[in-house]
Structure formats: C-alpha cells, structure tokens
Tab-separated table of C-alpha atoms in Angstrom:
chain	number	residue	atom	x	y	z
A	113	ASP	CA	-6.392	15.362	-21.706
A	114	LEU	CA	-3.723	16.049	-19.112
A	115	ASP	CA	-4.184	19.787	-19.512
A	116	ARG	CA	-7.921	19.380	-18.957
A	117	LEU	CA	-7.255	17.444	-15.754
A	118	LEU	CA	-4.681	19.947	-14.559
A	119	THR	CA	-7.036	22.871	-15.093
A	120	ALA	CA	-10.091	21.147	-13.607
A	121	ALA	CA	-11.700	23.029	-10.741
A	122	ASP	CA	-11.881	20.086	-8.369
A	123	GLU	CA	-11.684	16.315	-8.008
A	124	ALA	CA	-15.293	15.851	-9.171
A	125	GLU	CA	-14.564	17.594	-12.471
A	126	CYS	CA	-11.435	15.465	-12.899
A	127	ARG	CA	-13.535	12.326	-12.532
A	128	ARG	CA	-16.033	13.563	-15.115
A	129	ILE	CA	-13.186	14.141	-17.563
A	130	LEU	CA	-11.822	10.671	-16.892
A	131	ALA	CA	-15.256	9.115	-17.373
A	132	ASP	CA	-15.483	10.849	-20.757
A	133	ARG	CA	-12.171	9.193	-21.669
A	134	GLY	CA	-13.488	5.721	-20.795
A	135	TYR	CA	-12.430	5.345	-17.169
A	136	PRO	CA	-14.945	3.507	-14.953
A	137	ALA	CA	-17.278	5.996	-13.262
A	138	ARG	CA	-18.129	3.797	-10.283
A	139	GLY	CA	-16.769	3.739	-6.750
A	140	THR	CA	-14.181	5.893	-5.072
A	141	ALA	CA	-11.278	7.433	-6.946
A	142	ALA	CA	-9.023	4.580	-5.812
A	143	GLU	CA	-11.578	1.986	-6.937
A	144	MET	CA	-11.951	3.750	-10.286
A	145	LEU	CA	-8.187	3.603	-10.938
A	146	SER	CA	-7.977	-0.027	-9.795
A	147	ALA	CA	-10.813	-0.954	-12.153
A	148	GLU	CA	-9.070	0.817	-15.052
A	149	MET	CA	-5.863	-1.141	-14.411
A	150	ALA	CA	-7.825	-4.380	-14.093
A	151	ASP	CA	-9.387	-3.707	-17.499
A	152	ALA	CA	-5.908	-3.309	-19.005
A	153	TRP	CA	-4.792	-6.646	-17.598
A	154	ALA	CA	-8.017	-8.286	-18.742
A	155	LEU	CA	-7.219	-7.151	-22.281
A	156	LEU	CA	-3.704	-8.550	-21.970
A	157	ARG	CA	-5.040	-11.909	-20.774
A	158	GLU	CA	-7.430	-11.960	-23.736
A	159	LEU	CA	-4.719	-11.248	-26.289
A	160	ALA	CA	-1.696	-13.115	-24.940
A	161	PRO	CA	-1.506	-16.853	-25.683
A	162	ASP	CA	0.890	-17.439	-22.759
A	163	LEU	CA	1.122	-15.078	-19.791
A	164	HIS	CA	4.343	-16.644	-18.499
A	165	VAL	CA	6.340	-14.357	-20.759
A	166	PHE	CA	5.038	-11.518	-18.579
A	167	ASP	CA	6.236	-13.047	-15.292
A	168	VAL	CA	8.703	-10.158	-15.078
A	169	LEU	CA	5.647	-7.904	-14.574
A	170	LEU	CA	3.386	-10.301	-12.691
A	171	CYS	CA	5.910	-11.174	-9.979
A	172	ARG	CA	5.858	-7.596	-8.677
A	173	SER	CA	2.392	-8.135	-7.170
A	174	ASP	CA	3.397	-11.527	-5.749
A	175	TYR	CA	6.294	-10.103	-3.740
A	176	HIS	CA	4.233	-7.145	-2.550
A	177	ASN	CA	1.517	-9.556	-1.418
A	178	ALA	CA	4.105	-11.710	0.357
A	179	LYS	CA	5.247	-8.700	2.387
A	180	ALA	CA	1.648	-7.832	3.251
A	181	ALA	CA	0.749	-11.424	4.155
A	182	ILE	CA	3.813	-11.950	6.357
A	183	LYS	CA	3.269	-8.752	8.321
A	184	GLY	CA	-0.460	-9.438	8.548
A	185	VAL	CA	0.000	-12.955	9.888
A	186	VAL	CA	2.711	-11.968	12.376
A	187	THR	CA	0.660	-9.058	13.741
A	188	SER	CA	-2.699	-10.897	13.480
A	189	THR	CA	-3.964	-8.145	11.165
A	190	ASP	CA	-6.335	-8.514	8.231
A	191	CYS	CA	-4.154	-7.662	5.247
A	192	ALA	CA	-6.732	-8.239	2.493
A	193	LEU	CA	-7.031	-4.541	1.646
A	194	LEU	CA	-3.274	-4.361	1.031
A	195	PHE	CA	-3.197	-7.130	-1.561
A	196	LEU	CA	-2.579	-6.333	-5.213
A	197	PRO	CA	-4.221	-8.290	-8.051
A	198	GLU	CA	-2.541	-9.516	-11.234
A	199	GLY	CA	0.118	-11.771	-9.800
A	200	ARG	CA	1.074	-15.285	-10.755
A	201	VAL	CA	-0.820	-16.747	-7.809
A	202	PRO	CA	-3.905	-15.482	-5.946
A	203	PRO	CA	-3.134	-13.371	-2.851
A	204	GLU	CA	-5.097	-15.805	-0.719
A	205	THR	CA	-2.708	-18.596	-1.743
A	206	ILE	CA	0.180	-16.534	-0.407
A	207	ARG	CA	-1.645	-15.758	2.842
A	208	LYS	CA	-2.454	-19.432	3.410
A	209	ALA	CA	1.171	-20.393	2.712
A	210	VAL	CA	2.418	-17.896	5.292
A	211	THR	CA	-0.176	-18.954	7.866
A	212	ALA	CA	0.688	-22.664	7.458
A	213	ARG	CA	4.462	-22.010	7.206
A	214	ASP	CA	4.320	-24.133	4.050
A	215	PHE	CA	5.520	-22.275	0.969
A	216	SER	CA	5.423	-25.167	-1.496
A	217	ALA	CA	2.336	-23.740	-3.253
A	218	LEU	CA	4.226	-20.554	-4.181
A	219	PRO	CA	6.335	-20.053	-7.312
A	220	ALA	CA	9.804	-21.545	-6.883
A	221	ASP	CA	11.568	-18.178	-6.844
A	222	MET	CA	9.439	-17.016	-3.881
A	223	GLN	CA	9.630	-20.021	-1.580
A	224	ALA	CA	13.013	-19.495	0.094
A	225	PRO	CA	12.797	-15.673	0.353
A	226	ALA	CA	9.275	-15.811	1.817
A	227	ALA	CA	10.315	-18.425	4.383
A	228	GLU	CA	13.411	-16.404	5.341
A	229	ALA	CA	11.444	-13.153	5.594
A	230	LEU	CA	8.839	-14.750	7.864
A	231	THR	CA	11.519	-16.240	10.103
A	232	VAL	CA	13.349	-12.918	10.384
A	233	LEU	CA	10.201	-11.017	11.304
A	234	LEU	CA	9.133	-13.620	13.870
A	235	GLU	CA	12.558	-13.829	15.498
A	236	THR	CA	13.702	-10.208	15.320
A	237	GLY	CA	10.662	-8.053	14.583
A	238	ASP	CA	12.837	-6.255	12.021
A	239	GLY	CA	10.386	-5.110	9.336
A	240	GLN	CA	13.094	-3.309	7.368
A	241	ARG	CA	15.169	-6.462	7.004
A	242	THR	CA	12.046	-8.416	6.079
A	243	ASP	CA	11.289	-5.967	3.280
A	244	MET	CA	14.919	-6.043	2.136
A	245	ILE	CA	14.873	-9.814	1.739
A	246	LEU	CA	11.753	-9.756	-0.412
A	247	ASP	CA	12.662	-6.625	-2.372
A	248	THR	CA	16.033	-7.982	-3.452
A	249	ALA	CA	14.488	-11.382	-4.230
A	250	GLN	CA	11.928	-9.650	-6.433
A	251	LEU	CA	14.596	-7.786	-8.384
A	252	ARG	CA	16.609	-10.969	-8.927
A	253	ALA	CA	13.470	-12.744	-10.092
A	254	MET	CA	12.650	-9.918	-12.501
A	255	LEU	CA	16.160	-10.035	-13.971
A	256	ALA	CA	15.895	-13.807	-14.415
A	257	PHE	CA	12.424	-13.601	-15.960
A	258	GLY	CA	13.526	-10.824	-18.284
A	259	GLN	CA	16.327	-12.982	-19.629
A	260	ALA	CA	14.138	-16.097	-19.815
A	261	SER	CA	11.399	-14.287	-21.740
A	262	GLY	CA	13.499	-14.139	-24.890
A	263	CYS	CA	12.282	-10.554	-25.297
A	264	ALA	CA	15.013	-7.905	-25.355
A	265	PHE	CA	12.573	-5.234	-24.213
A	266	LEU	CA	11.509	-7.164	-21.091
A	267	ALA	CA	15.162	-7.879	-20.249
A	268	GLN	CA	15.907	-4.160	-20.680
A	269	TYR	CA	12.963	-3.254	-18.452
A	270	ALA	CA	14.103	-5.632	-15.697
A	271	ALA	CA	17.642	-4.218	-15.814
A	272	LEU	CA	16.260	-0.684	-15.618
A	273	MET	CA	14.141	-1.580	-12.578
A	274	ALA	CA	17.142	-3.138	-10.840
A	275	ALA	CA	19.367	-0.137	-11.587
A	276	GLN	CA	16.771	2.363	-10.372
A	277	ALA	CA	16.185	0.410	-7.174
A	278	ASP	CA	19.928	0.107	-6.537
A	279	ILE	CA	20.485	3.839	-7.047
A	280	LYS	CA	17.657	4.753	-4.678
A	281	THR	CA	18.917	2.310	-2.067
A	282	VAL	CA	22.525	3.501	-2.213
A	283	VAL	CA	21.507	7.170	-1.932
A	284	ARG	CA	19.143	6.584	0.988
A	285	CYS	CA	21.576	4.299	2.806
A	286	ALA	CA	24.404	6.801	2.357
A	287	ARG	CA	22.250	9.549	3.840
A	288	MET	CA	21.567	7.292	6.809
A	289	GLN	CA	25.287	6.486	7.037
A	290	LYS	CA	24.764	2.769	6.576
A	291	SER	CA	27.782	0.537	6.087
A	292	ALA	CA	28.986	-0.853	2.768
A	293	SER	CA	28.023	-4.370	3.863
A	294	PHE	CA	24.476	-3.232	4.607
A	295	MET	CA	24.222	-1.602	1.170
A	296	ARG	CA	25.457	-4.759	-0.544
A	297	ARG	CA	22.749	-6.801	1.183
A	298	ALA	CA	20.133	-4.242	0.155
A	299	THR	CA	21.105	-4.134	-3.533
A	300	VAL	CA	21.393	-6.640	-6.369
A	301	ASP	CA	23.900	-7.193	-9.146
A	302	CYS	CA	22.758	-5.248	-12.195
A	303	PRO	CA	23.930	-5.901	-15.770
A	304	THR	CA	23.928	-2.196	-16.656
A	305	LEU	CA	25.396	-0.656	-13.484
A	306	ASP	CA	28.539	-1.289	-11.421
A	307	VAL	CA	26.769	-1.396	-8.068
A	308	PRO	CA	29.829	-2.270	-5.898
A	309	ALA	CA	31.690	0.740	-7.319
A	310	LEU	CA	28.665	2.944	-6.633
A	311	ILE	CA	28.507	1.713	-3.048
A	312	ASP	CA	32.222	2.300	-2.488
A	313	ARG	CA	31.897	5.852	-3.816
A	314	ALA	CA	28.864	6.583	-1.620
A	315	VAL	CA	30.537	5.223	1.516
A	316	ARG	CA	33.740	7.127	0.839
A	317	ASP	CA	32.361	10.475	-0.352
A	318	GLY	CA	28.736	10.590	0.828
A	319	ALA	CA	25.313	10.531	-0.798
A	320	ASP	CA	25.899	13.613	-2.937
A	321	SER	CA	28.757	11.867	-4.736
A	322	VAL	CA	26.380	9.306	-6.236
A	323	SER	CA	25.277	11.858	-8.836
A	324	ASP	CA	28.862	12.366	-9.973
A	325	ALA	CA	29.432	8.607	-10.140
A	326	LEU	CA	26.344	8.159	-12.324
A	327	ALA	CA	27.555	10.746	-14.831
A	328	LEU	CA	29.833	8.133	-16.408
A	329	THR	CA	27.203	5.378	-16.597
A	330	PRO	CA	24.187	4.686	-18.857
A	331	TYR	CA	22.181	6.508	-16.185
A	332	ALA	CA	23.857	9.889	-16.554
A	333	ALA	CA	20.439	11.523	-17.019
A	334	ALA	CA	19.554	10.428	-13.490
A	335	ALA	CA	22.427	12.461	-12.059
A	336	ASP	CA	20.789	15.844	-12.712
A	337	ALA	CA	17.496	14.610	-11.262
A	338	LEU	CA	19.239	13.395	-8.107
A	339	ARG	CA	20.981	16.739	-7.683
A	340	SER	CA	17.575	18.398	-7.782
A	341	SER	CA	15.624	16.212	-5.337
A	342	MET	CA	14.515	12.667	-4.674
A	343	ALA	CA	11.065	13.581	-6.050
A	344	ALA	CA	12.712	14.670	-9.307
A	345	PHE	CA	14.603	11.384	-9.394
A	346	GLU	CA	11.371	9.416	-8.885
A	347	THR	CA	9.877	11.281	-11.845
A	348	TRP	CA	12.970	10.510	-13.918
A	349	CYS	CA	12.593	6.814	-13.042
A	350	ASP	CA	9.059	6.686	-14.421
A	351	ASP	CA	9.959	8.751	-17.485
A	352	ALA	CA	12.917	6.460	-18.214
A	353	VAL	CA	10.534	3.502	-18.389
A	354	ILE	CA	8.345	5.358	-20.894
A	355	ASP	CA	11.424	6.231	-22.964
A	356	ALA	CA	12.297	2.539	-23.040
A	357	LEU	CA	8.837	1.753	-24.426
A	358	ALA	CA	9.380	3.892	-27.537
A	359	GLY	CA	10.396	1.046	-29.820
A	360	ALA	CA	8.228	-1.630	-28.229
A	361	LYS	CA	4.878	-0.463	-29.554
A	362	THR	CA	6.068	-0.658	-33.182
A	363	LYS	CA	6.900	-4.375	-33.005
A	364	PRO	CA	4.256	-6.205	-35.092
A	365	PHE	CA	4.862	-9.593	-33.441
A	366	GLY	CA	5.879	-10.719	-29.977
A	367	PRO	CA	5.098	-9.553	-26.440
A	368	GLU	CA	6.622	-6.058	-26.732
A	369	PRO	CA	3.497	-4.002	-27.564
A	370	LEU	CA	1.410	-5.807	-24.951
A	371	ALA	CA	3.990	-5.271	-22.207
A	372	ALA	CA	4.424	-1.676	-23.296
A	373	TYR	CA	0.662	-1.122	-23.171
A	374	VAL	CA	0.398	-2.363	-19.582
A	375	LEU	CA	3.436	-0.379	-18.418
A	376	GLY	CA	2.157	2.707	-20.211
A	377	LYS	CA	-1.231	2.308	-18.540
A	378	GLU	CA	0.445	1.954	-15.128
A	379	ASN	CA	2.291	5.211	-15.709
A	380	GLU	CA	-0.865	6.942	-16.889
A	381	ILE	CA	-2.767	5.840	-13.788
A	382	LYS	CA	0.088	6.978	-11.541
A	383	THR	CA	-0.105	10.424	-13.164
A	384	VAL	CA	-3.886	10.555	-12.803
A	385	ARG	CA	-3.559	9.552	-9.136
A	386	ILE	CA	-1.115	12.417	-8.535
A	387	ILE	CA	-3.532	14.912	-10.096
A	388	LEU	CA	-6.556	13.591	-8.194
A	389	SER	CA	-4.661	13.667	-4.914
A	390	ALA	CA	-3.474	17.212	-5.617
A	391	ARG	CA	-7.005	18.389	-6.399
A	392	HIS	CA	-8.337	16.664	-3.285
A	393	ASN	CA	-5.721	18.377	-1.107
A	394	GLY	CA	-5.778	21.759	-2.858
A	395	LEU	CA	-2.134	21.748	-3.980
A	396	PRO	CA	-0.993	24.531	-6.344
A	397	ASP	CA	-0.692	23.784	-10.068
A	398	ASP	CA	3.071	24.333	-10.160
A	399	ALA	CA	3.638	21.678	-7.512
A	400	VAL	CA	1.493	19.244	-9.473
A	401	ARG	CA	3.114	19.879	-12.856
A	402	ALA	CA	6.565	19.252	-11.380
A	403	ARG	CA	5.466	15.695	-10.566
A	404	ILE	CA	3.697	14.869	-13.820
A	405	ARG	CA	5.127	11.895	-15.664
A	406	THR	CA	5.709	11.557	-19.392
A	407	LEU	CA	2.837	9.582	-20.883
A	408	TYR	CA	3.123	6.668	-23.308
C-alpha cells in the first residue's frame, strides 16, 4: 500500500488509493485524515470498558488544547480550528476555563500548569515559556498515568515519550547556547535516561556531544540518527514507538492491543500525511522515502 502511494502520480491518485483501503473519501485531505483518526478512537471507545486507562494518550490533546486556548484568549483570536479532539475534556471546556480564569473544571493535573501558563503569558508575553510550562506538565502527567495504568506497555510508552522530548530539548537548547538551568526547566525527570548528566555534557561539550552521551544509554540507536540530522532523529522517534508496540498486539487481555492500535494508526496517518504533502508540493521520491515511518 505504501509503495502504491509513493508511486502515485499525484495527490488525487493517492486519495483514490486511500479510499480503496477504507479511508473516508469526503472533505479535504486534512479532513479525511482527521476522520480516519476519529474512527479509530470511536472503535476504542466501543471496545474499552474504561477509557481512564488510556489517560496517558488522551491527555496529549488536553495540553495541546490548553496552549491553543490560552494563546487564543490572550490575543482575542478564535482558536477553534487549532483544537484537537479525543481528550479527557471537551476543548470548549478548556477555553471557558481560560476565559473565566477558573480552572476547577479541568483535570487535576492540568489546573496549576494552565493557571501558571496563562499568568506568564499575560504578564510577560513569553510564548516560549508558556509552552514550556505546559509541555513539561504534559510529560509528567503522562509518566504518572503510565504508572497508574497498571500496564507495563503504557508505562514504557510514557517513558519513551519523555526521553525523546528531553533529548530533542537538550539538543536544541545546546545549539541555541541556553544555560543548564534553562534546560533543566525545559526537561523532566525520566526513568530511563539520566537527563541531568545529558544536560551537563551538552553544556560542557556542545550539541554534537549529545550523540556520544546517548551511545551508553538505552537510546544508543538515537545517536546515529542525531548525527545524521534532526529529521532523521524525528523518524527514529516514531519508529521507536512502533518497535515498542511489537509485543503489545499479541496480548489477549488488557489494554495493550487497543493502545497499540491507536498509536499504530497515528503513525500510519502521519506517514500518509507526509506522502500527501510531498505529492501536493512535487517533492522528489527520494526525499519522501527518507521520511517514511515504519508502519505497525
């Protein structure tokens, strides 16, 4: 199926191929992909007796929507088009909480970070710091939800997300010559990565040294990708998630196969989006193939 998409003449042919594979044929390409992801979550809601075990996945949309709502309210901009579905609370609930400066209707893990982020943006106009507050709060929430789920796979996924985010942050901050204290505020403690040691190495020896530091960690495979390019590292990040799913789909009971299905579908849609965008913009095949993710 991927080969058919990659060899399609144009975006219209890609969409016909996707429709043959069951993707919705309606709307724009973006609407088609959103509808496909919504169908995956609808299936999960139908099959799962309790969605709270998937809070580690659902909270991602909540924190994204909080960032959109805060910036929208502060700038008096309609942020509805930026909202993502499939969170723990409706996006409109988050927008109303930000507008009223009353965060009590939000999940407990979001209340303090959302209030702090709004205050920072109102008082300083610092959008980067606002994002940092919510991004790190999201990662801490994911780690907590992963542990609380009682599912080793979801805990492993949360740790992988935290490690990937920390690595990206340290590399980018080192390239911008940020201080160690800034990096510590922008990262979170990760159970599978010594983040303070990584920060110290980056501050002392520069961004390129991060690859060498990773060679002695569980993320040694990321080192080669980082040496290549940040785009290669982003691809490695997505492929590492798919590798982690390998054992989940064979579990006959528990949340593992359902979580793996949703994460696999997210990765599939990301790959399809890359191909559609490349066809729309006339990018060469080699450039597209270099960015293709491993599918579930």
